mmCIF file of C-alpha atoms in Angstrom:
data_model
loop_
_atom_site.group_PDB
_atom_site.id
_atom_site.type_symbol
_atom_site.label_atom_id
_atom_site.label_comp_id
_atom_site.label_asym_id
_atom_site.label_seq_id
_atom_site.Cartn_x
_atom_site.Cartn_y
_atom_site.Cartn_z
ATOM 1 C CA UNK P 23 -0.002 0.011 -0.068
ATOM 2 C CA UNK P 24 2.980 2.369 0.722
ATOM 3 C CA UNK P 25 4.007 2.220 -2.888
ATOM 4 C CA UNK P 26 0.551 2.940 -4.235
ATOM 5 C CA UNK P 27 0.280 5.986 -1.938
ATOM 6 C CA UNK P 28 3.892 7.220 -2.942
ATOM 7 C CA UNK P 29 3.008 6.979 -6.561
ATOM 8 C CA UNK P 30 -0.687 8.025 -6.942
ATOM 9 C CA UNK P 31 0.360 11.899 -6.828
ATOM 10 C CA UNK P 32 2.677 11.228 -9.697
ATOM 11 C CA UNK P 33 0.428 9.396 -12.040
ATOM 12 C CA UNK P 34 0.043 11.322 -15.200
ATOM 13 C CA UNK P 35 -2.826 10.931 -17.611
ATOM 14 C CA UNK P 36 -2.218 7.981 -19.750
ATOM 15 C CA UNK P 37 -0.236 6.030 -16.880
ATOM 16 C CA UNK P 38 -0.651 2.374 -16.607
ATOM 17 C CA UNK P 39 -0.840 0.674 -13.253
ATOM 18 C CA UNK P 40 -0.926 -3.174 -13.416
ATOM 19 C CA UNK P 41 -1.635 -5.847 -10.779
ATOM 20 C CA UNK P 42 -0.574 -9.544 -11.191
ATOM 21 C CA UNK P 43 -3.008 -10.983 -8.708
ATOM 22 C CA UNK P 44 -5.896 -8.521 -8.265
ATOM 23 C CA UNK P 45 -9.240 -10.287 -7.050
ATOM 24 C CA UNK P 46 -7.220 -13.478 -6.344
ATOM 25 C CA UNK P 47 -9.281 -15.181 -3.692
ATOM 26 C CA UNK P 48 -6.298 -16.687 -1.744
ATOM 27 C CA UNK P 49 -4.473 -13.399 -1.971
ATOM 28 C CA UNK P 50 -6.455 -10.515 -1.469
ATOM 29 C CA UNK P 51 -3.644 -7.987 -0.665
ATOM 30 C CA UNK P 52 -3.361 -6.389 -3.994
ATOM 31 C CA UNK P 53 -7.137 -5.733 -4.035
ATOM 32 C CA UNK P 54 -7.321 -4.323 -0.645
ATOM 33 C CA UNK P 55 -4.270 -2.063 -0.962
ATOM 34 C CA UNK P 56 -5.503 -0.832 -4.016
ATOM 35 C CA UNK P 57 -8.890 0.138 -2.730
ATOM 36 C CA UNK P 58 -7.539 1.711 0.212
ATOM 37 C CA UNK P 59 -4.706 3.697 -1.556
ATOM 38 C CA UNK P 60 -6.294 4.816 -4.525
ATOM 39 C CA UNK P 61 -9.621 6.449 -5.479
ATOM 40 C CA UNK P 62 -10.926 3.131 -6.796
ATOM 41 C CA UNK P 63 -14.464 4.510 -7.662
ATOM 42 C CA UNK P 64 -12.838 6.588 -10.212
ATOM 43 C CA UNK P 65 -10.882 3.832 -12.025
ATOM 44 C CA UNK P 66 -11.917 1.705 -14.946
ATOM 45 C CA UNK P 67 -10.231 -1.479 -14.323
ATOM 46 C CA UNK P 68 -9.355 -3.705 -17.155
ATOM 47 C CA UNK P 69 -8.620 -7.442 -17.307
ATOM 48 C CA UNK P 70 -6.377 -9.187 -19.203
ATOM 49 C CA UNK P 71 -8.863 -11.477 -21.355
ATOM 50 C CA UNK P 72 -6.802 -14.678 -21.470
ATOM 51 C CA UNK P 73 -5.758 -14.737 -17.765
ATOM 52 C CA UNK P 74 -7.879 -14.978 -14.418
ATOM 53 C CA UNK P 75 -6.095 -12.492 -12.204
ATOM 54 C CA UNK P 76 -3.921 -9.687 -13.721
ATOM 55 C CA UNK P 77 -5.742 -6.286 -14.100
ATOM 56 C CA UNK P 78 -4.689 -2.850 -15.007
ATOM 57 C CA UNK P 79 -6.033 0.627 -15.258
ATOM 58 C CA UNK P 80 -5.064 3.726 -17.317
ATOM 59 C CA UNK P 81 -4.956 6.967 -15.590
ATOM 60 C CA UNK P 82 -7.478 9.195 -17.513
#
């Protein structure tokens, strides 16, 4: 979570932030950290179509 808090003020439009285990049922840490550190409601989370857990968002 510290990393997300540190980088969020520096994310410019077009920045891509990716997570390798987002919404993983056995490893909820990335999901919880993302929701706590970032304004999750303002993000459009995108998924990698052929993999179950990787996800990313592009800063708009």
